[in-house]
Short mmCIF file of C-alpha atoms and ligand atoms in Angstrom, two decimals:
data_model
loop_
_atom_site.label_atom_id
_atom_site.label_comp_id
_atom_site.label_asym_id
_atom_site.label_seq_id
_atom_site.Cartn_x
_atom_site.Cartn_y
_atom_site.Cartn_z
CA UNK A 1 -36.44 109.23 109.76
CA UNK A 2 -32.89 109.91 111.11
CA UNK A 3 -30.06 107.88 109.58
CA UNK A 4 -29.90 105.41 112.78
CA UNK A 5 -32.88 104.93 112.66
CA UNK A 6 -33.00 103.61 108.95
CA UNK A 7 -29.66 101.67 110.01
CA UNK A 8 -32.09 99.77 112.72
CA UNK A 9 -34.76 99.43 110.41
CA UNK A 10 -32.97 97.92 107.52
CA UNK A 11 -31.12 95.78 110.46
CA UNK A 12 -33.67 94.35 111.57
CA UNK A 13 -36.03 93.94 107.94
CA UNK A 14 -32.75 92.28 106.82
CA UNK A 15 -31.83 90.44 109.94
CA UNK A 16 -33.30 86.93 108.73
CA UNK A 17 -31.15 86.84 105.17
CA UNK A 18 -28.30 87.33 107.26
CA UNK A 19 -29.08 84.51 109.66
CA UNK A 20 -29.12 82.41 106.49
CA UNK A 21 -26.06 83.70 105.09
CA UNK A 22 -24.13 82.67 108.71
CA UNK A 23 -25.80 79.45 108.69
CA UNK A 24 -24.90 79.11 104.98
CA UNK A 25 -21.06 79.50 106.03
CA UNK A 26 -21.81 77.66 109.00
CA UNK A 27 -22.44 74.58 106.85
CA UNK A 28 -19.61 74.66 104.50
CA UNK A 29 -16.43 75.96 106.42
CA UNK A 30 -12.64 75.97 104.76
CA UNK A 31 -10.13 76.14 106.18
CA UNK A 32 -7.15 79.17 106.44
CA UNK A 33 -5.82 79.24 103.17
CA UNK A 34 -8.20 77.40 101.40
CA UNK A 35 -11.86 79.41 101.28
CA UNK A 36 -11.88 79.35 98.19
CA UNK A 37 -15.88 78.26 97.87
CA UNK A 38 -16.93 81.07 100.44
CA UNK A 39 -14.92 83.51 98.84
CA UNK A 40 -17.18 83.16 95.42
CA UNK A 41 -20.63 82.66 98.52
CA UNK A 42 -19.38 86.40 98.93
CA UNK A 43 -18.86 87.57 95.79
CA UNK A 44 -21.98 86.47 94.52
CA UNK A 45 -23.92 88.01 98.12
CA UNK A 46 -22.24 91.21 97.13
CA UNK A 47 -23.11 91.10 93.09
CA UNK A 48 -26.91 90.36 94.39
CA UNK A 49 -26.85 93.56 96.39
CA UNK A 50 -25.57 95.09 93.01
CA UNK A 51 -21.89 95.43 94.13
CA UNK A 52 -18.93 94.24 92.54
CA UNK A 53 -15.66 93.47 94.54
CA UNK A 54 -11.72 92.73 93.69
CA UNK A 55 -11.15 89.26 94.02
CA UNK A 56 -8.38 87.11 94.62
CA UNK A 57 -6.66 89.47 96.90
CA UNK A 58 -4.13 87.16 98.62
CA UNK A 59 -6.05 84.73 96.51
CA UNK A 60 -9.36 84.09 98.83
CA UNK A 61 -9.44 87.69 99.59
CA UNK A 62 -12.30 89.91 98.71
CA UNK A 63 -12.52 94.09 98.65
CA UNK A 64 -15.72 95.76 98.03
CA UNK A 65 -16.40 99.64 97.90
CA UNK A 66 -19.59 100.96 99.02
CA UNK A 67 -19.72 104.95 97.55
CA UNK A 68 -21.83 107.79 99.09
CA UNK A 69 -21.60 110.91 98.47
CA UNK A 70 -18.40 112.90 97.66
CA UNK A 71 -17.00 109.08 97.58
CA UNK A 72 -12.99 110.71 97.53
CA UNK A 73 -13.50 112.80 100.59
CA UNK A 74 -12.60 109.86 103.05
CA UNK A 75 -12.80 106.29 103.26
CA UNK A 76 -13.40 103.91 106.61
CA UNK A 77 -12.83 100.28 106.26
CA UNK A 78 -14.61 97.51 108.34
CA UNK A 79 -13.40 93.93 108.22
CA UNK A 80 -14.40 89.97 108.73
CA UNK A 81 -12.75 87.11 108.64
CA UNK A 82 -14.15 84.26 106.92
CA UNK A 83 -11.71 80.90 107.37
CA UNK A 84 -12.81 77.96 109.79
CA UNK A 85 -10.47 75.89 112.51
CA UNK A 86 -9.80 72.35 111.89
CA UNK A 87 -12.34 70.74 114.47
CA UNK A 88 -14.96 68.51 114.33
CA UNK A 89 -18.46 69.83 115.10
CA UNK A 90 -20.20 68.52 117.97
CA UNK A 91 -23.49 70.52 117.98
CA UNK A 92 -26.12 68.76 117.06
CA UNK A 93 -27.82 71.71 114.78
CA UNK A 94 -29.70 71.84 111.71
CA UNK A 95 -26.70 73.80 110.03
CA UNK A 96 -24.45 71.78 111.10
CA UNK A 97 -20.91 71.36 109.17
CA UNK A 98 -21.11 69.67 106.27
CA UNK A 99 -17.15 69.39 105.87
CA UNK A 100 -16.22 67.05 108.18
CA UNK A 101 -13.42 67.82 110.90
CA UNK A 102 -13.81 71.97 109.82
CA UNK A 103 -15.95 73.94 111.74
CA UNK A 104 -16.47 77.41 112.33
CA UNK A 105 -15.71 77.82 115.61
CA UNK A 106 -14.48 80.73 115.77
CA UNK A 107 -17.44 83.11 114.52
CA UNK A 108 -15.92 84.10 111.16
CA UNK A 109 -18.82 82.79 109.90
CA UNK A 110 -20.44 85.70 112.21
CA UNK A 111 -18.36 88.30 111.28
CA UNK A 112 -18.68 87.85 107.32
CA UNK A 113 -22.35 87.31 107.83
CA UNK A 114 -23.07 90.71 109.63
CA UNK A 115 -20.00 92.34 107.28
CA UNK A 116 -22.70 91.14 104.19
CA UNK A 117 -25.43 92.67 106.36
CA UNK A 118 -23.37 95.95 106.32
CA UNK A 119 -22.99 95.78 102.74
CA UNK A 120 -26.39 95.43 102.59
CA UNK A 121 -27.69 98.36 104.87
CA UNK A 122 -25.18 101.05 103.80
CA UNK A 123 -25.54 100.53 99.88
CA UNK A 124 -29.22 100.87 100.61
CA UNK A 125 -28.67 104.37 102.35
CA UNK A 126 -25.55 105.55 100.14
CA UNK A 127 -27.25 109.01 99.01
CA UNK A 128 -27.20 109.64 103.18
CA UNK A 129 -23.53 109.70 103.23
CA UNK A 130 -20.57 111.07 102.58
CA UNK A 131 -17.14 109.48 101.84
CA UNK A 132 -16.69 105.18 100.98
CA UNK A 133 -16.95 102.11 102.81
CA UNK A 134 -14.20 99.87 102.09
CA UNK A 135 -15.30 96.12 102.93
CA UNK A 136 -12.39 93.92 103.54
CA UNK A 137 -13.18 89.79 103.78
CA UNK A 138 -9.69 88.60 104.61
CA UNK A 139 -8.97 84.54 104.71
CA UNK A 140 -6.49 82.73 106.84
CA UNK A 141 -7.01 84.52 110.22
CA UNK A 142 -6.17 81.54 112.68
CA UNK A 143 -2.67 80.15 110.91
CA UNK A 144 0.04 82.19 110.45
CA UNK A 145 1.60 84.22 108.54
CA UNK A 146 -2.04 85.23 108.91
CA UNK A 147 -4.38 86.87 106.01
CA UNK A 148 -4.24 90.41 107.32
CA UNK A 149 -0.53 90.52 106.27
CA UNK A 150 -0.79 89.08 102.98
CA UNK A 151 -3.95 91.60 102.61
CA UNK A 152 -1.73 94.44 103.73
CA UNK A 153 1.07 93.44 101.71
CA UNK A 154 -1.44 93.43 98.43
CA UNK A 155 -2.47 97.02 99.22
CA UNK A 156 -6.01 96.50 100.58
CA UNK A 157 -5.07 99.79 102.79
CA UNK A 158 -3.89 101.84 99.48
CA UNK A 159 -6.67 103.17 96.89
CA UNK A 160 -8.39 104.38 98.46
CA UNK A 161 -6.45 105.01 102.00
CA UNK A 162 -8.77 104.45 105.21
CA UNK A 163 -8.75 107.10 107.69
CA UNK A 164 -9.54 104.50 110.39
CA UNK A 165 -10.60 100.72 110.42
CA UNK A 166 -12.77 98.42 112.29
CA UNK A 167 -12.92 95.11 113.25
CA UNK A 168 -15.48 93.19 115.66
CA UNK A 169 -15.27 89.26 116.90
CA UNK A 170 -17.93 87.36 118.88
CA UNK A 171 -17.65 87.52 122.29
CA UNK A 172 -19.08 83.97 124.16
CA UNK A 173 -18.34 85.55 127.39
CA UNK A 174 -20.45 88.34 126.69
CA UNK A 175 -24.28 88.43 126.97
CA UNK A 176 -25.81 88.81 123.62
CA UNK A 177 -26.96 92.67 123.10
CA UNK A 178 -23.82 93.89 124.42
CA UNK A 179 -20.14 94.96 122.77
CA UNK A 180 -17.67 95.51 124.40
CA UNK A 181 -14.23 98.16 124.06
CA UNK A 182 -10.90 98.92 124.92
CA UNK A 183 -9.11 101.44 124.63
CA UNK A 184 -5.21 101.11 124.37
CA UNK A 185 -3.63 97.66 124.24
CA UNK A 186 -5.69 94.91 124.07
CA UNK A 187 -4.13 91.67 123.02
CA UNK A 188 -1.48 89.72 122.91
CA UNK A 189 1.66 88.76 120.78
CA UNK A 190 2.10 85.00 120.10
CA UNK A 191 5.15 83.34 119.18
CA UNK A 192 5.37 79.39 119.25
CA UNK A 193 8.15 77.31 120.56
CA UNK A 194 9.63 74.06 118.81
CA UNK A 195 12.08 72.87 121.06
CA UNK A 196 14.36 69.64 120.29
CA UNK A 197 16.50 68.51 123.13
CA UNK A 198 18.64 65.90 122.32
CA UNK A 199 20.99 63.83 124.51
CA UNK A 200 22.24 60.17 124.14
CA UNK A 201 19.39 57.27 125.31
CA UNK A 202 19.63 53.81 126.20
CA UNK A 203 18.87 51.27 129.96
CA UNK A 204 17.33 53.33 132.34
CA UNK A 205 19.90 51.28 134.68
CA UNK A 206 22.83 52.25 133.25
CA UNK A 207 22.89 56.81 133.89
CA UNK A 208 26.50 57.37 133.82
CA UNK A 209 26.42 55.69 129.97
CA UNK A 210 23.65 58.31 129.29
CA UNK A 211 23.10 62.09 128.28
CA UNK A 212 19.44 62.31 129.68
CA UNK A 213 16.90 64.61 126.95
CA UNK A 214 14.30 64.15 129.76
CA UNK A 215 16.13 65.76 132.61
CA UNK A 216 17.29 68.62 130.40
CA UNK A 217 14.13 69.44 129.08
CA UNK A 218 12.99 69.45 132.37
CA UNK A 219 15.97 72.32 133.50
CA UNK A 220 14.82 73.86 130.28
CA UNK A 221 11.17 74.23 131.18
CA UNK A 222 11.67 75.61 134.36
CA UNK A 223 14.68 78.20 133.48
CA UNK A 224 12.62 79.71 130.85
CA UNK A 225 9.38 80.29 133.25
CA UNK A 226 11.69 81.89 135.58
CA UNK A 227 12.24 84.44 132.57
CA UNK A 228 8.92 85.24 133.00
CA UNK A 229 9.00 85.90 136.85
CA UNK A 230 12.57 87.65 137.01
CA UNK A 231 13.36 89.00 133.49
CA UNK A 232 10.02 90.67 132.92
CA UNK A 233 8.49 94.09 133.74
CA UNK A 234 6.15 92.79 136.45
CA UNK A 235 3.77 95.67 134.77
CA UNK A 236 4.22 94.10 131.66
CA UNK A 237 1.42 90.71 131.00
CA UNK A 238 4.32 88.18 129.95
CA UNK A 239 2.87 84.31 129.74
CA UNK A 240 5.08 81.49 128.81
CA UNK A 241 3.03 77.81 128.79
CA UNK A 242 4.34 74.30 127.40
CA UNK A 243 1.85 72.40 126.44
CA UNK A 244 3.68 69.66 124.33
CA UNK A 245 6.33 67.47 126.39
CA UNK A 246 7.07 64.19 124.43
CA UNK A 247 9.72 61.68 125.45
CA UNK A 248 9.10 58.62 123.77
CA UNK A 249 10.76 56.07 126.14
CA UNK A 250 9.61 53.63 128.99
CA UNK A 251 10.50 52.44 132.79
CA UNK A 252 13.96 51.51 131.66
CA UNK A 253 14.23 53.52 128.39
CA UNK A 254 15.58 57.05 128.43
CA UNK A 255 15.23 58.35 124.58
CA UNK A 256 17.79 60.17 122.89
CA UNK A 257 15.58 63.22 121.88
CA UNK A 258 12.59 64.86 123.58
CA UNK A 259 10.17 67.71 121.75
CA UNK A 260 8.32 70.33 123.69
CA UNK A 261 6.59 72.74 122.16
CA UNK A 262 5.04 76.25 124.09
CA UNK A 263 3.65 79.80 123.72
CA UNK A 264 5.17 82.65 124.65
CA UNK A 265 2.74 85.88 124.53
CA UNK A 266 3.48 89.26 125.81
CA UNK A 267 1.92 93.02 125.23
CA UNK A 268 5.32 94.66 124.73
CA UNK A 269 7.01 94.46 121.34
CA UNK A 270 10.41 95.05 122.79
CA UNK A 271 10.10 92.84 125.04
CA UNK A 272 9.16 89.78 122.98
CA UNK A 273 12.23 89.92 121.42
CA UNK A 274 14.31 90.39 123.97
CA UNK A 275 12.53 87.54 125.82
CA UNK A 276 12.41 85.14 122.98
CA UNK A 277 16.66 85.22 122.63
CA UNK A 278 17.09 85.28 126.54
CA UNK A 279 14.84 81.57 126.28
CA UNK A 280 16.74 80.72 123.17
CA UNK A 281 20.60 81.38 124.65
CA UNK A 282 19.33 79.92 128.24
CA UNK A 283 17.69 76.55 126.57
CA UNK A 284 20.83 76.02 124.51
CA UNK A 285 23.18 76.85 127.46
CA UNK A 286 21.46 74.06 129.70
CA UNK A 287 21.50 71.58 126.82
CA UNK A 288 25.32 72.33 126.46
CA UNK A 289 26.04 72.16 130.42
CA UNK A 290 24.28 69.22 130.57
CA UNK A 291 26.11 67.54 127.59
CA UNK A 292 23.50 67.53 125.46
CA UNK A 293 22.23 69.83 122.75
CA UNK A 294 19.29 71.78 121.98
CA UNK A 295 17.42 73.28 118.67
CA UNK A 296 15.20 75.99 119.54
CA UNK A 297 12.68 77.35 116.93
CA UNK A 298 10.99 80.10 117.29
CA UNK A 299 7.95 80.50 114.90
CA UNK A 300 6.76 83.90 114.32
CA UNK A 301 3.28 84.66 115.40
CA UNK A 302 0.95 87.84 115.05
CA UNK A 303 2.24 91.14 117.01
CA UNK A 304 0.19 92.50 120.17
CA UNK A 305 -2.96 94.25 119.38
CA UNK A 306 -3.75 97.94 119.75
CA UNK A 307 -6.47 99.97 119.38
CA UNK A 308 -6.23 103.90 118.64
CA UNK A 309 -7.45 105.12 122.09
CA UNK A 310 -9.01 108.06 120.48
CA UNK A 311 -10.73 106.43 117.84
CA UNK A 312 -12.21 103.86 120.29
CA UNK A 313 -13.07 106.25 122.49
CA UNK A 314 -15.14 107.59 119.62
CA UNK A 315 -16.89 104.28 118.80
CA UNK A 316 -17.15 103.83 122.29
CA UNK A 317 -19.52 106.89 122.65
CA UNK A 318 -20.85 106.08 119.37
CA UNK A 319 -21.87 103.06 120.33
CA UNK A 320 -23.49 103.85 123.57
CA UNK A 321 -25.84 106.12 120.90
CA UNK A 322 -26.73 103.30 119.19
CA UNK A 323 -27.42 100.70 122.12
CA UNK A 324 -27.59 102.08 125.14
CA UNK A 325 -25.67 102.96 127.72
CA UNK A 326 -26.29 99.79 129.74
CA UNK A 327 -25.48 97.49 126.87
CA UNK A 328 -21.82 99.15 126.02
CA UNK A 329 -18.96 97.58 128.26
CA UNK A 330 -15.49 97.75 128.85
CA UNK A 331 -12.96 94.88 128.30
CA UNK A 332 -10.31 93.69 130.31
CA UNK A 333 -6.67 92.25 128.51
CA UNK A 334 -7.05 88.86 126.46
CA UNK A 335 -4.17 87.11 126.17
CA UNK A 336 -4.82 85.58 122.88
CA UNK A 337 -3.95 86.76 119.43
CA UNK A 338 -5.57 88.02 116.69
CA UNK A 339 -4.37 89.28 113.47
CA UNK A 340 -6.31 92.15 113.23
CA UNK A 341 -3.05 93.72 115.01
CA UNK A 342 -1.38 93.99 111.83
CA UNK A 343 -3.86 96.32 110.88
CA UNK A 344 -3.81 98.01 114.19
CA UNK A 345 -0.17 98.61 113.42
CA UNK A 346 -0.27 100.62 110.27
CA UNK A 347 -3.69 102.69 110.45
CA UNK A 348 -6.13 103.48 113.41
CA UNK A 349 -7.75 100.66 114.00
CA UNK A 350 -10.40 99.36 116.63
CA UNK A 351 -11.38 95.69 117.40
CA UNK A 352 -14.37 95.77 119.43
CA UNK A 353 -16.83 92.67 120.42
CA UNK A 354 -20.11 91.08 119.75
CA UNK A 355 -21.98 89.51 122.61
CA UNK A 356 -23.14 86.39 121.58
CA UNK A 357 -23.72 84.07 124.68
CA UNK A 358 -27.47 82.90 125.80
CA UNK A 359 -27.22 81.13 129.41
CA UNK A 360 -30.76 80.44 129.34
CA UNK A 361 -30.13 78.65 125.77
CA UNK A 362 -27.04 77.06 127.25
CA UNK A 363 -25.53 79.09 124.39
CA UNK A 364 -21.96 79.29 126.72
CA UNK A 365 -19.38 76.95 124.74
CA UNK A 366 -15.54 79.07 123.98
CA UNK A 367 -14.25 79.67 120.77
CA UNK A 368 -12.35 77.00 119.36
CA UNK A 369 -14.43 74.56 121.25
CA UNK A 370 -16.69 71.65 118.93
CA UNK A 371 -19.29 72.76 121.13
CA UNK A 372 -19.14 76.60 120.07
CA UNK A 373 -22.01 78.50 118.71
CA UNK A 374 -24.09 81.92 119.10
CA UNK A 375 -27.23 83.25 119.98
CA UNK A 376 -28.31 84.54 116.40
CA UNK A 377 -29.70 88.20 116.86
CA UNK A 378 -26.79 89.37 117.64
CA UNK A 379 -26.43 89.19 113.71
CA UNK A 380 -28.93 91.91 113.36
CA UNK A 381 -26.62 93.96 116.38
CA UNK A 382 -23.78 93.28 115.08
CA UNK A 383 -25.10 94.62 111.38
CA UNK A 384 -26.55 97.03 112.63
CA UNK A 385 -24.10 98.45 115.05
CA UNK A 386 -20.92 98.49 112.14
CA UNK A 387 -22.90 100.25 109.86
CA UNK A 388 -23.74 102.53 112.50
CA UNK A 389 -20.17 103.04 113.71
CA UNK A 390 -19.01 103.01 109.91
CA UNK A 391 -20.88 106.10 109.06
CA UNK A 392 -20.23 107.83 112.43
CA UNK A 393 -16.73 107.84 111.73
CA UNK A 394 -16.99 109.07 107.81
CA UNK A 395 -18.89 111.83 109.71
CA UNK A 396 -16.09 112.47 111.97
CA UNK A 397 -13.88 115.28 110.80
ZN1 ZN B 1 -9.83 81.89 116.45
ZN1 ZN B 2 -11.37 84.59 115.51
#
């Protein structure tokens, strides 16, 4: 029996534990920060499978090593997320969350699932490879500073050093069976706006006693998106969006202070910056030419994301080995963020991912929705597949 084929084997014999471990973390989400009872769910999963892992890393972090042959020659690590968004669950599902107003809805319930599964597979077939497997659970993906900072910053890359690193997230928008790649830059880097405007309220009657917030803001919003359409390398994706305007007056009440919070996400790490104090020096400007004033905070959000081309490329072809040529795709630019980047910055990296929508299920919700979920064999895929890819690259020279 080749090694793939043992991978697919031990996939599949194992591919109803690790259903139950996802709907096990499915039930009892935490939140970023705070998974502290599904850090000591893994640590116990990996002790059953007879391996023990650092704990406490960034405090709900968990590192495991998985050692084949040789285990100093070279090391690859694979990661999962395992913290849960703060929304209420609206499937109606045996395994439904138990902690109210947390949900996984995001799939890291997925990821550290089929990450377990991995654990599973590859210590089964150790004496088959060379090199370790470094397993990385990493809490606190979807609020910043994010976990894969604080994980970086506590050395999970050091001791051993990976050669290259992998990373997969569900994908509801692709068909379950299928993964999907890019090579290059793939997401976004997300920085959040806080924006006070204040001016001087009172009678909507009475203007000319009145520095209006509401009409600066309003300057304000629409200087900034013209940043966007004349400050930025057309080539370069650039998307600015408010979504938070709050004046709190009435007919005849102008307030003295308005908030409105935005995004600003871009694929160019110069020009983030550059674009972030051009919005900064042209929202304060306004504020002060309109006789007003304006505090502009920027909070710092994840960098853009970038996977090595070559290693991709690699688990690309890889990947086709394992599934198929039909069921390997490529992916287009997301706009959203992902922490994983911080990874992607330091080592070569590659975030790849899992098809996990069902139309004929009506399995079709987004992530972050209260309606989110996933057809379940792609557990067994997505297993299967990062062991695969895992061993692959130890095999790589
Ligand atoms: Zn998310
Ligand atoms: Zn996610």
């Amino acid at each position: 029996m080749s090694i793939q084929q043992k991978i697919k084997a031990l996939a599949k014999q194992n591919a109803n534990e690790i259903i139950e471990i996802r709907r096990h973390l499915h039930q009892n989400p935490e939140l970023s920060y705070h998974e502290y009872n599904t850090a000591k769910f893994i640590a116990e999963k990996l002790k059953a499978i007879g391996i023990t892992p650092t704990e406490g890393i960034a405090n709900t972090g968990l590192v495991a090593l998985i050692e084949g042959k040789n285990p100093s020659s070279r090391t690859v690590a694979l990661r999962a997320d395992i913290d849960a968004l703060p929304i209420i669950e609206a499937n109606q599902i045996p395994y439904k969350s138990q902690n109210n107003g947390v949900m996984h809805a995001c799939g890291h319930d997925v990821h550290t699932a089929s990450l377990l599964g991995v654990a599973k597979i590859l210590n089964n077939i150790k004496e088959d490879f060379e090199g370790t497997v470094k397993l990385i659970f990493q809490p606190a993906e979807e609020v910043a500073p994010g976990g894969a900072s604080l994980m970086i910053e506590a050395g999970v890359l050091e001791n051993p050093k990976p050669k290259s690193m992998l990373g997969q997230h569900v994908a509801p928008n692709i068909p379950v069976g299928k993964i999907g790649f890019r090579e290059g830059l793939y997401m976004a880097s997300a920085d959040e706006l806080y924006v006070t405007v204040k001016g001087k309220g009172g009678h909507g009657a009475m203007p000319e006693m009145l520095i209006d917030p509401i009409l600066i803001a309003s300057h304000i919003i629409i200087a900034l998106q013209q940043i966007v359409s004349r400050n930025a390398n057309p080539k370069t994706p650039s998307v600015l969006s408010f979504g938070k305007f709050i004046a709190n007056g009435a007919t005849n009440v102008i307030p003295d202070e308005v908030k409105i919070d935005g995004t600003f996400r871009t694929l160019n790490e110069e020009w983030r910056w550059d674009a972030l104090k051009k919005m900064k020096k042209m929202a304060e400007g306004i504020a002060e030419a309109m006789g007003g004033s304006c505090e502009f905070f920027i909070q710092k959000g994840y960098p853009f994301l970038k996977n090595n081309p070559e290693l991709t490329r690699r688990m690309k072809h890889n990947a086709i080995d394992f599934l198929g040529e039909e069921n390997v795709i490529d992916l287009d630019i997301w706009m959203a963020a992902e922490d994983f980047a911080y990874y992607t910055q330091v080592t070569d990296a590659c975030f790849y991912r899992l098809g996990t929508r069902n139309e004929a299920q009506g399995i079709i919700s987004g992530v972050h929705t209260p309606t989110f979920n996933i057809d379940e064999s792609a557990l067994e895929i997505g297993a299967g597949l990062m062991s695969w890819l895992a061993l692959t690259e130890l095999a790589e020279k």
